[in-house]
């Protein structure tokens, strides 16, 4: 119930005068004293967001017209009416008679809990007239698939097939959005094409999607499926993935409805085998995600991961949100081998059981039946029509990852030492030794930084000690722990770091 119980006016004034003014109150007073330009800009920024009821946390678009109260507090008419009824029932007086009493005042609600935080405010939707003049998405600014792939080539090494598939899928998805905005091809409805990426750990699944969203300048939410549970159980609700997208779009619902959601670790919600208890984080999550992938109006919490009484809810339509799911799918190779080894091992056309053991890119032969055997339900797979796999990184690809991308690992360390006016050089044989160590760790490109960080520790600790050092060369002997890096002084004299 709204806390509008009466207090003596003298008591309120005395308490306020006795309190010391906080830093925030000083800042507010200084802002009021400043010029009208600051006030106008702040009010304009405030007008961009909807008013939210202080009691029921419903936005203005759902609750209707708000009643303004002291302390920038807004209350909807429903909550206000309930408050009036409560006052009338407890005091036996009409509210109009209660307001006539001059020695009574009402408590300022902002003194109790403060204003609603900015992260829980929604941006107002544009009127239909403005949408026609300024469309949300313009297909003319959308790069073609070959240009998208060229940009991805600057950051992602290899994975040619995956980059081609994702470039075409994203281009067709946003053409579909543009056609819907312009109300073209109404007789033909283009369906959404969600994607499923399969690849070993460290092959670049997350990095590929993050780079793509950066190039397209669209809202992106990256989340993982490990924390998702069925509604009513401890964990994040399924709608929390859309809530993260809304937060990345600065609480702009229209912008979020054109965004991209990447759900990593999707293999962790596979159906558990031989499970006697309720599978609240497996098959139940897949069933709950069906409506999101297909497209529906969902109620998502604003500024939080779970729904509760103190968090406003926003309605987001997921029909135009592109969902990209990715996972390493461990033990899927064994399922593929079992399917491929169904041929008889005897006779002239027979194949040995270890025929596919040494094949590197076995994930490229995955089928829908293999994923169903792994534990993904057919309804979930049916809403992910585009399935493609990423190749396992070879030794040559790891060497290219070290030095070719725009933000390659070697370029980062060269930049760090350049701040100390020291030149850093890696011998080609040293790069091969680093790649070989990464292959042994079997964690993909993630192992490269850990290995380089280990060997660069002594170098970056010793270099700042001497200002005469001008060049450092990392050798193969240093990587193999049989020697040290070559240190070249500014006078062209060479040393070896112990």
Short mmCIF file of C-alpha atoms in Angstrom, two decimals:
data_model
loop_
_atom_site.label_atom_id
_atom_site.label_comp_id
_atom_site.label_asym_id
_atom_site.label_seq_id
_atom_site.Cartn_x
_atom_site.Cartn_y
_atom_site.Cartn_z
CA UNK A 1 0.00 0.00 0.00
CA UNK A 2 1.16 3.52 -0.71
CA UNK A 3 2.74 5.13 2.39
CA UNK A 4 0.66 8.31 2.56
CA UNK A 5 -0.02 8.28 6.30
CA UNK A 6 -0.24 11.76 7.86
CA UNK A 7 2.56 13.32 9.89
CA UNK A 8 2.74 16.59 11.79
CA UNK A 9 4.17 19.26 9.59
CA UNK A 10 6.31 20.73 12.35
CA UNK A 11 7.86 17.34 13.06
CA UNK A 12 8.74 16.85 9.41
CA UNK A 13 10.33 20.27 9.10
CA UNK A 14 12.29 19.77 12.30
CA UNK A 15 13.67 16.45 11.17
CA UNK A 16 14.69 17.81 7.80
CA UNK A 17 16.42 20.82 9.33
CA UNK A 18 18.33 18.62 11.76
CA UNK A 19 19.73 16.42 9.05
CA UNK A 20 22.94 17.38 7.30
CA UNK A 21 22.78 17.86 3.59
CA UNK A 22 24.32 14.95 1.65
CA UNK A 23 26.57 15.25 -1.38
CA UNK A 24 23.79 14.23 -3.76
CA UNK A 25 21.47 16.96 -2.45
CA UNK A 26 24.21 19.54 -2.90
CA UNK A 27 24.75 18.42 -6.48
CA UNK A 28 21.03 18.70 -7.17
CA UNK A 29 20.90 22.27 -5.81
CA UNK A 30 23.96 23.26 -7.83
CA UNK A 31 22.33 21.85 -10.96
CA UNK A 32 19.24 23.97 -10.34
CA UNK A 33 21.33 27.10 -9.91
CA UNK A 34 23.14 26.52 -13.21
CA UNK A 35 21.91 27.81 -16.55
CA UNK A 36 18.74 26.74 -18.22
CA UNK A 37 20.66 24.79 -20.89
CA UNK A 38 21.62 22.06 -18.42
CA UNK A 39 18.07 21.85 -17.12
CA UNK A 40 16.69 21.63 -20.62
CA UNK A 41 19.10 18.86 -21.62
CA UNK A 42 18.38 16.84 -18.48
CA UNK A 43 14.62 17.22 -18.94
CA UNK A 44 14.95 16.21 -22.58
CA UNK A 45 16.86 13.09 -21.52
CA UNK A 46 14.19 12.33 -18.95
CA UNK A 47 11.44 12.71 -21.55
CA UNK A 48 13.01 9.90 -23.60
CA UNK A 49 12.11 7.34 -20.92
CA UNK A 50 8.70 6.19 -19.81
CA UNK A 51 7.39 6.99 -16.35
CA UNK A 52 7.22 3.97 -14.05
CA UNK A 53 4.76 3.52 -11.21
CA UNK A 54 6.55 3.62 -7.88
CA UNK A 55 4.24 0.98 -6.42
CA UNK A 56 3.45 -1.66 -9.06
CA UNK A 57 6.53 -0.96 -11.25
CA UNK A 58 4.46 -0.90 -14.46
CA UNK A 59 5.60 1.47 -17.22
CA UNK A 60 3.38 4.25 -18.53
CA UNK A 61 2.61 2.33 -21.72
CA UNK A 62 0.86 -0.38 -19.66
CA UNK A 63 -0.43 1.41 -16.57
CA UNK A 64 -1.77 4.50 -18.33
CA UNK A 65 -1.53 8.11 -17.18
CA UNK A 66 0.59 8.74 -14.09
CA UNK A 67 0.05 11.04 -11.12
CA UNK A 68 3.09 13.18 -10.33
CA UNK A 69 4.15 13.41 -6.68
CA UNK A 70 6.97 15.21 -4.84
CA UNK A 71 10.47 13.78 -5.30
CA UNK A 72 10.01 12.83 -8.99
CA UNK A 73 7.68 10.00 -7.97
CA UNK A 74 4.99 8.75 -10.37
CA UNK A 75 2.03 6.63 -9.28
CA UNK A 76 -0.52 5.06 -11.62
CA UNK A 77 -4.22 5.72 -11.16
CA UNK A 78 -4.92 2.14 -10.07
CA UNK A 79 -2.43 2.28 -7.19
CA UNK A 80 -3.61 5.76 -6.28
CA UNK A 81 -7.22 4.60 -6.14
CA UNK A 82 -6.26 1.67 -3.91
CA UNK A 83 -4.48 4.11 -1.60
CA UNK A 84 -7.52 6.38 -1.39
CA UNK A 85 -9.71 3.39 -0.57
CA UNK A 86 -7.32 2.31 2.17
CA UNK A 87 -7.24 5.80 3.67
CA UNK A 88 -11.03 6.01 3.61
CA UNK A 89 -11.39 2.58 5.19
CA UNK A 90 -8.87 3.16 7.99
CA UNK A 91 -9.83 6.74 8.97
CA UNK A 92 -13.48 6.84 8.00
CA UNK A 93 -12.89 10.21 6.35
CA UNK A 94 -13.14 11.27 2.76
CA UNK A 95 -9.83 12.08 1.13
CA UNK A 96 -10.99 15.60 0.24
CA UNK A 97 -11.74 16.28 3.91
CA UNK A 98 -8.37 14.87 4.89
CA UNK A 99 -6.54 17.23 2.52
CA UNK A 100 -8.35 20.28 4.01
CA UNK A 101 -6.54 19.84 7.31
CA UNK A 102 -3.75 22.39 7.28
CA UNK A 103 -1.68 20.81 10.07
CA UNK A 104 -1.14 17.54 8.15
CA UNK A 105 1.36 16.70 5.45
CA UNK A 106 2.27 13.58 3.57
CA UNK A 107 5.57 11.73 3.63
CA UNK A 108 7.84 12.07 0.60
CA UNK A 109 8.28 8.55 -0.80
CA UNK A 110 11.67 9.40 -2.33
CA UNK A 111 13.06 9.81 1.21
CA UNK A 112 12.33 6.15 1.90
CA UNK A 113 13.72 4.24 -1.05
CA UNK A 114 14.94 6.86 -3.51
CA UNK A 115 13.97 7.20 -7.15
CA UNK A 116 13.72 4.32 -9.61
CA UNK A 117 17.23 3.60 -10.99
CA UNK A 118 18.01 4.51 -14.57
CA UNK A 119 18.70 0.90 -15.61
CA UNK A 120 15.06 0.04 -14.84
CA UNK A 121 13.59 2.75 -17.08
CA UNK A 122 12.29 2.05 -20.57
CA UNK A 123 12.68 4.32 -23.57
CA UNK A 124 9.48 5.58 -25.12
CA UNK A 125 8.39 4.09 -28.42
CA UNK A 126 8.36 6.40 -31.41
CA UNK A 127 4.98 7.35 -32.89
CA UNK A 128 3.97 5.76 -36.18
CA UNK A 129 4.48 9.04 -38.03
CA UNK A 130 8.12 9.18 -36.97
CA UNK A 131 8.68 5.53 -37.94
CA UNK A 132 7.72 6.27 -41.54
CA UNK A 133 10.15 9.15 -41.80
CA UNK A 134 13.01 7.52 -39.87
CA UNK A 135 12.89 3.70 -40.15
CA UNK A 136 14.53 1.66 -37.43
CA UNK A 137 16.61 -0.35 -39.92
CA UNK A 138 17.84 0.71 -43.35
CA UNK A 139 18.79 -2.08 -45.78
CA UNK A 140 20.84 0.37 -47.85
CA UNK A 141 23.36 0.65 -45.02
CA UNK A 142 23.63 -3.13 -44.64
CA UNK A 143 26.87 -4.50 -46.18
CA UNK A 144 26.71 -7.38 -48.64
CA UNK A 145 27.73 -10.90 -47.53
CA UNK A 146 31.13 -10.74 -49.24
CA UNK A 147 31.90 -7.45 -47.49
CA UNK A 148 30.84 -8.88 -44.14
CA UNK A 149 33.19 -11.81 -44.70
CA UNK A 150 36.03 -9.47 -45.68
CA UNK A 151 35.64 -7.65 -42.38
CA UNK A 152 35.55 -10.94 -40.48
CA UNK A 153 38.76 -12.03 -42.25
CA UNK A 154 40.58 -9.13 -40.58
CA UNK A 155 39.83 -10.52 -37.14
CA UNK A 156 39.15 -14.26 -37.50
CA UNK A 157 41.70 -16.63 -39.01
CA UNK A 158 40.46 -19.60 -41.03
CA UNK A 159 36.90 -20.93 -40.62
CA UNK A 160 36.06 -19.96 -44.22
CA UNK A 161 32.86 -22.01 -44.38
CA UNK A 162 31.58 -20.74 -41.04
CA UNK A 163 32.23 -17.09 -41.97
CA UNK A 164 30.46 -17.55 -45.29
CA UNK A 165 27.41 -19.18 -43.68
CA UNK A 166 27.05 -16.60 -40.94
CA UNK A 167 27.51 -13.68 -43.38
CA UNK A 168 24.73 -14.90 -45.68
CA UNK A 169 22.40 -15.77 -42.80
CA UNK A 170 22.78 -12.35 -41.13
CA UNK A 171 22.34 -10.51 -44.45
CA UNK A 172 19.13 -12.42 -45.25
CA UNK A 173 17.84 -11.89 -41.71
CA UNK A 174 18.14 -8.12 -41.91
CA UNK A 175 16.71 -8.07 -45.43
CA UNK A 176 13.68 -9.77 -43.89
CA UNK A 177 13.44 -7.04 -41.24
CA UNK A 178 13.75 -4.28 -43.85
CA UNK A 179 11.02 -5.88 -45.97
CA UNK A 180 8.72 -5.99 -42.96
CA UNK A 181 9.41 -2.34 -42.12
CA UNK A 182 8.70 -1.24 -45.68
CA UNK A 183 5.68 -3.60 -45.93
CA UNK A 184 7.00 -5.23 -49.07
CA UNK A 185 6.30 -8.78 -50.30
CA UNK A 186 3.26 -9.14 -48.10
CA UNK A 187 2.15 -12.19 -50.07
CA UNK A 188 5.42 -13.98 -49.20
CA UNK A 189 6.39 -14.16 -45.54
CA UNK A 190 10.10 -14.73 -45.01
CA UNK A 191 10.77 -16.91 -42.01
CA UNK A 192 13.57 -16.33 -39.51
CA UNK A 193 16.74 -18.42 -39.78
CA UNK A 194 18.33 -19.05 -36.41
CA UNK A 195 21.75 -20.69 -36.32
CA UNK A 196 23.51 -23.45 -34.40
CA UNK A 197 27.32 -23.36 -34.28
CA UNK A 198 29.20 -26.51 -33.36
CA UNK A 199 32.91 -26.43 -32.74
CA UNK A 200 35.61 -27.47 -30.26
CA UNK A 201 36.63 -25.14 -27.47
CA UNK A 202 38.89 -22.29 -28.55
CA UNK A 203 37.86 -22.47 -32.22
CA UNK A 204 36.44 -18.92 -32.21
CA UNK A 205 32.66 -19.28 -31.79
CA UNK A 206 32.16 -16.44 -29.32
CA UNK A 207 34.79 -14.25 -30.95
CA UNK A 208 33.13 -14.66 -34.34
CA UNK A 209 29.74 -13.47 -33.06
CA UNK A 210 31.22 -10.61 -31.02
CA UNK A 211 33.14 -9.36 -34.06
CA UNK A 212 30.05 -9.64 -36.25
CA UNK A 213 27.91 -7.55 -33.90
CA UNK A 214 30.67 -4.92 -33.69
CA UNK A 215 30.80 -4.63 -37.50
CA UNK A 216 27.01 -4.40 -37.90
CA UNK A 217 26.54 -1.99 -34.97
CA UNK A 218 23.51 -3.84 -33.60
CA UNK A 219 22.70 -4.73 -29.99
CA UNK A 220 24.28 -8.01 -28.93
CA UNK A 221 23.70 -10.09 -25.81
CA UNK A 222 26.13 -12.91 -25.05
CA UNK A 223 24.95 -15.33 -22.41
CA UNK A 224 25.41 -18.97 -21.57
CA UNK A 225 22.84 -21.66 -21.01
CA UNK A 226 24.47 -23.17 -17.93
CA UNK A 227 22.59 -20.91 -15.48
CA UNK A 228 19.17 -21.26 -17.12
CA UNK A 229 16.52 -23.29 -15.30
CA UNK A 230 12.82 -23.96 -15.63
CA UNK A 231 10.50 -21.31 -14.20
CA UNK A 232 10.03 -21.69 -10.47
CA UNK A 233 13.48 -23.08 -9.71
CA UNK A 234 16.68 -21.43 -8.49
CA UNK A 235 18.64 -19.92 -11.37
CA UNK A 236 18.03 -17.49 -14.21
CA UNK A 237 14.69 -17.54 -15.98
CA UNK A 238 14.68 -18.30 -19.69
CA UNK A 239 13.50 -14.74 -20.43
CA UNK A 240 16.69 -13.38 -18.86
CA UNK A 241 18.53 -13.80 -22.19
CA UNK A 242 16.15 -11.25 -23.74
CA UNK A 243 16.53 -9.01 -20.67
CA UNK A 244 20.29 -8.85 -21.30
CA UNK A 245 19.67 -7.84 -24.91
CA UNK A 246 17.32 -5.08 -23.73
CA UNK A 247 20.03 -3.80 -21.39
CA UNK A 248 22.62 -3.74 -24.20
CA UNK A 249 20.15 -1.72 -26.30
CA UNK A 250 19.95 0.90 -23.52
CA UNK A 251 16.41 -0.23 -22.64
CA UNK A 252 15.15 0.67 -26.12
CA UNK A 253 12.59 -2.02 -26.96
CA UNK A 254 12.45 -1.25 -30.68
CA UNK A 255 16.24 -1.42 -31.00
CA UNK A 256 16.42 -4.62 -28.97
CA UNK A 257 13.85 -6.31 -31.24
CA UNK A 258 16.41 -6.03 -34.09
CA UNK A 259 19.35 -7.38 -32.10
CA UNK A 260 21.32 -10.61 -31.89
CA UNK A 261 21.35 -13.06 -28.96
CA UNK A 262 24.22 -15.51 -28.75
CA UNK A 263 23.59 -18.39 -26.32
CA UNK A 264 26.84 -20.16 -25.60
CA UNK A 265 27.25 -23.58 -23.98
CA UNK A 266 23.98 -24.68 -25.55
CA UNK A 267 25.12 -28.30 -25.25
CA UNK A 268 24.82 -28.03 -21.46
CA UNK A 269 21.01 -28.07 -21.66
CA UNK A 270 20.93 -31.41 -23.46
CA UNK A 271 18.49 -33.99 -22.18
CA UNK A 272 20.01 -35.93 -19.32
CA UNK A 273 20.29 -39.66 -19.88
CA UNK A 274 18.97 -42.06 -17.25
CA UNK A 275 17.78 -39.17 -15.06
CA UNK A 276 15.21 -40.22 -12.46
CA UNK A 277 14.65 -36.68 -11.10
CA UNK A 278 13.04 -33.72 -12.85
CA UNK A 279 15.36 -32.29 -15.52
CA UNK A 280 14.92 -28.59 -14.67
CA UNK A 281 18.11 -27.42 -16.43
CA UNK A 282 18.02 -29.71 -19.44
CA UNK A 283 15.03 -30.70 -21.52
CA UNK A 284 12.76 -28.28 -19.64
CA UNK A 285 14.94 -25.35 -20.68
CA UNK A 286 14.84 -26.46 -24.32
CA UNK A 287 11.06 -26.57 -24.18
CA UNK A 288 10.90 -23.14 -22.57
CA UNK A 289 13.12 -21.64 -25.28
CA UNK A 290 10.86 -22.79 -28.10
CA UNK A 291 8.65 -19.69 -27.92
CA UNK A 292 11.69 -17.39 -27.90
CA UNK A 293 13.22 -18.98 -30.99
CA UNK A 294 9.93 -19.10 -32.87
CA UNK A 295 8.91 -15.53 -32.04
CA UNK A 296 6.50 -14.38 -29.35
CA UNK A 297 5.68 -11.50 -27.04
CA UNK A 298 7.47 -12.20 -23.78
CA UNK A 299 7.47 -10.30 -20.51
CA UNK A 300 11.06 -9.62 -19.49
CA UNK A 301 12.36 -7.90 -16.34
CA UNK A 302 14.09 -4.55 -16.88
CA UNK A 303 17.44 -4.16 -15.13
CA UNK A 304 17.32 -7.61 -13.48
CA UNK A 305 17.61 -11.31 -14.33
CA UNK A 306 14.52 -12.53 -12.50
CA UNK A 307 10.97 -11.29 -12.13
CA UNK A 308 9.91 -9.83 -8.81
CA UNK A 309 7.48 -7.24 -7.50
CA UNK A 310 10.03 -4.40 -7.44
CA UNK A 311 11.24 -4.76 -11.05
CA UNK A 312 9.28 -3.32 -14.02
CA UNK A 313 8.40 -5.64 -16.89
CA UNK A 314 8.63 -4.86 -20.59
CA UNK A 315 7.01 -6.68 -23.51
CA UNK A 316 9.54 -7.66 -26.19
CA UNK A 317 8.65 -9.38 -29.45
CA UNK A 318 11.32 -11.93 -30.41
CA UNK A 319 10.15 -12.47 -33.99
CA UNK A 320 12.95 -10.29 -35.42
CA UNK A 321 15.67 -11.22 -32.94
CA UNK A 322 18.36 -13.43 -34.46
CA UNK A 323 19.32 -16.30 -32.16
CA UNK A 324 22.74 -17.89 -32.57
CA UNK A 325 23.42 -20.92 -30.41
CA UNK A 326 26.88 -22.37 -29.96
CA UNK A 327 28.48 -25.21 -28.08
CA UNK A 328 31.46 -27.54 -28.03
CA UNK A 329 29.25 -30.68 -27.78
CA UNK A 330 31.80 -33.00 -26.13
CA UNK A 331 31.43 -36.71 -26.91
CA UNK A 332 29.53 -35.83 -30.09
CA UNK A 333 32.45 -37.19 -32.11
CA UNK A 334 31.87 -40.62 -30.57
CA UNK A 335 28.24 -40.50 -31.71
CA UNK A 336 29.33 -39.55 -35.24
CA UNK A 337 31.91 -42.37 -35.30
CA UNK A 338 29.31 -44.87 -34.16
CA UNK A 339 27.00 -43.83 -36.99
CA UNK A 340 29.77 -43.92 -39.59
CA UNK A 341 31.04 -47.32 -38.41
CA UNK A 342 27.72 -49.10 -38.95
CA UNK A 343 29.19 -50.75 -42.03
CA UNK A 344 30.44 -54.26 -41.59
CA UNK A 345 34.09 -54.62 -40.59
CA UNK A 346 34.43 -57.78 -42.66
CA UNK A 347 34.70 -58.31 -46.40
CA UNK A 348 36.25 -56.26 -49.19
CA UNK A 349 34.12 -53.18 -48.43
CA UNK A 350 34.60 -53.43 -44.69
CA UNK A 351 36.00 -50.58 -42.59
CA UNK A 352 38.04 -50.86 -39.42
CA UNK A 353 36.62 -49.45 -36.20
CA UNK A 354 39.52 -47.02 -35.87
CA UNK A 355 39.07 -45.72 -39.41
CA UNK A 356 37.79 -42.31 -38.22
CA UNK A 357 39.89 -42.01 -35.05
CA UNK A 358 42.58 -39.90 -36.71
CA UNK A 359 40.21 -37.67 -38.68
CA UNK A 360 40.52 -34.09 -37.41
CA UNK A 361 37.34 -32.33 -38.60
CA UNK A 362 34.84 -35.03 -37.78
CA UNK A 363 32.35 -32.40 -36.57
CA UNK A 364 31.73 -31.32 -40.17
CA UNK A 365 29.87 -34.62 -40.74
CA UNK A 366 27.32 -34.01 -38.00
CA UNK A 367 23.64 -34.58 -38.75
CA UNK A 368 20.39 -33.77 -36.96
CA UNK A 369 20.11 -37.41 -35.87
CA UNK A 370 23.49 -37.14 -34.13
CA UNK A 371 22.31 -34.07 -32.21
CA UNK A 372 19.11 -35.86 -31.20
CA UNK A 373 21.16 -38.77 -29.91
CA UNK A 374 23.27 -36.28 -27.96
CA UNK A 375 20.17 -35.06 -26.13
CA UNK A 376 18.68 -32.15 -28.08
CA UNK A 377 14.92 -32.43 -28.59
CA UNK A 378 13.62 -32.35 -32.20
CA UNK A 379 11.36 -29.31 -31.55
CA UNK A 380 14.41 -27.31 -30.50
CA UNK A 381 16.50 -28.38 -33.48
CA UNK A 382 13.61 -27.62 -35.84
CA UNK A 383 13.81 -23.94 -34.85
CA UNK A 384 17.53 -23.81 -35.70
CA UNK A 385 17.47 -24.51 -39.45
CA UNK A 386 21.08 -23.46 -40.10
CA UNK A 387 23.57 -25.88 -38.55
CA UNK A 388 27.28 -25.53 -39.28
CA UNK A 389 30.51 -26.51 -37.60
CA UNK A 390 33.87 -24.85 -37.05
CA UNK A 391 37.14 -26.57 -37.84
CA UNK A 392 39.61 -27.55 -35.17
CA UNK A 393 42.61 -25.22 -35.27
CA UNK A 394 45.72 -26.79 -36.76
CA UNK A 395 49.31 -25.84 -35.97
CA UNK A 396 49.53 -23.58 -39.03
CA UNK A 397 46.27 -21.84 -38.11
CA UNK A 398 47.50 -21.23 -34.54
CA UNK A 399 50.62 -19.53 -35.93
CA UNK A 400 48.41 -17.31 -38.07
CA UNK A 401 46.23 -16.51 -35.06
CA UNK A 402 49.36 -15.31 -33.27
CA UNK A 403 50.36 -12.71 -35.84
CA UNK A 404 47.75 -12.04 -38.58
CA UNK A 405 44.55 -10.58 -37.03
CA UNK A 406 44.25 -6.86 -36.39
CA UNK A 407 44.38 -7.40 -32.63
CA UNK A 408 46.70 -10.42 -32.69
CA UNK A 409 48.33 -11.50 -29.44
CA UNK A 410 51.83 -10.67 -30.65
CA UNK A 411 50.74 -7.18 -31.70
CA UNK A 412 49.36 -6.59 -28.22
CA UNK A 413 52.65 -7.44 -26.53
CA UNK A 414 54.60 -5.46 -29.11
CA UNK A 415 52.45 -2.46 -28.22
CA UNK A 416 53.06 -3.00 -24.51
CA UNK A 417 56.85 -3.04 -24.91
CA UNK A 418 56.73 -0.14 -27.38
CA UNK A 419 55.43 2.01 -24.51
CA UNK A 420 58.84 1.36 -22.86
CA UNK A 421 60.55 2.15 -26.22
CA UNK A 422 61.62 -1.48 -26.64
CA UNK A 423 61.18 -3.49 -29.84
CA UNK A 424 59.82 -7.04 -29.43
CA UNK A 425 60.53 -9.70 -32.08
CA UNK A 426 59.44 -13.35 -32.17
CA UNK A 427 61.47 -15.75 -34.31
CA UNK A 428 59.49 -17.96 -36.67
CA UNK A 429 60.80 -21.07 -34.96
CA UNK A 430 59.64 -19.68 -31.61
CA UNK A 431 56.11 -19.27 -32.99
CA UNK A 432 56.13 -22.89 -34.14
CA UNK A 433 57.20 -23.99 -30.66
CA UNK A 434 54.40 -21.94 -29.07
CA UNK A 435 51.85 -23.45 -31.47
CA UNK A 436 53.11 -26.94 -30.70
CA UNK A 437 52.67 -26.36 -26.95
CA UNK A 438 49.13 -25.06 -27.61
CA UNK A 439 48.30 -28.19 -29.61
CA UNK A 440 49.35 -30.33 -26.65
CA UNK A 441 47.03 -28.42 -24.30
CA UNK A 442 44.09 -29.13 -26.68
CA UNK A 443 42.18 -25.98 -25.74
CA UNK A 444 42.41 -24.17 -29.07
CA UNK A 445 43.40 -20.52 -29.37
CA UNK A 446 42.81 -19.93 -25.65
CA UNK A 447 46.05 -21.76 -24.88
CA UNK A 448 48.16 -19.29 -26.88
CA UNK A 449 47.80 -16.37 -24.50
CA UNK A 450 48.47 -18.52 -21.45
CA UNK A 451 51.69 -19.82 -22.98
CA UNK A 452 52.94 -16.40 -24.11
CA UNK A 453 52.02 -14.84 -20.77
CA UNK A 454 54.15 -17.45 -19.02
CA UNK A 455 57.27 -16.69 -21.10
CA UNK A 456 56.74 -12.93 -21.24
CA UNK A 457 56.56 -12.62 -17.46
CA UNK A 458 60.34 -12.46 -16.89
CA UNK A 459 60.86 -10.23 -19.92
CA UNK A 460 58.26 -7.66 -18.85
CA UNK A 461 59.60 -7.75 -15.30
CA UNK A 462 63.28 -7.21 -16.23
CA UNK A 463 62.94 -4.78 -19.15
CA UNK A 464 61.81 -1.68 -17.17
CA UNK A 465 64.91 -2.02 -14.92
CA UNK A 466 67.31 -0.87 -17.66
CA UNK A 467 66.55 2.07 -19.95
CA UNK A 468 69.39 1.06 -22.30
CA UNK A 469 67.56 -2.01 -23.59
CA UNK A 470 66.28 -1.38 -27.11
CA UNK A 471 65.35 -4.78 -28.56
CA UNK A 472 64.20 -8.19 -27.29
CA UNK A 473 64.12 -11.31 -29.46
CA UNK A 474 62.20 -14.38 -28.28
CA UNK A 475 63.96 -17.51 -29.51
CA UNK A 476 62.99 -21.15 -29.87
CA UNK A 477 65.50 -22.08 -27.16
CA UNK A 478 63.70 -19.79 -24.70
CA UNK A 479 60.30 -21.38 -25.47
CA UNK A 480 61.78 -24.87 -25.03
CA UNK A 481 63.49 -23.84 -21.75
CA UNK A 482 66.98 -24.50 -23.13
CA UNK A 483 68.09 -20.86 -23.35
CA UNK A 484 66.96 -17.29 -22.93
CA UNK A 485 65.77 -14.37 -25.10
CA UNK A 486 68.29 -12.16 -26.86
CA UNK A 487 68.59 -8.68 -25.39
CA UNK A 488 70.04 -5.97 -27.63
CA UNK A 489 71.16 -2.75 -26.02
CA UNK A 490 70.88 0.59 -27.70
CA UNK A 491 74.63 0.49 -28.37
CA UNK A 492 74.15 -2.71 -30.47
CA UNK A 493 75.65 -4.94 -27.76
CA UNK A 494 73.78 -8.21 -27.15
CA UNK A 495 72.97 -10.00 -23.90
CA UNK A 496 71.00 -13.11 -22.98
CA UNK A 497 68.40 -12.90 -20.25
CA UNK A 498 69.04 -15.65 -17.67
#
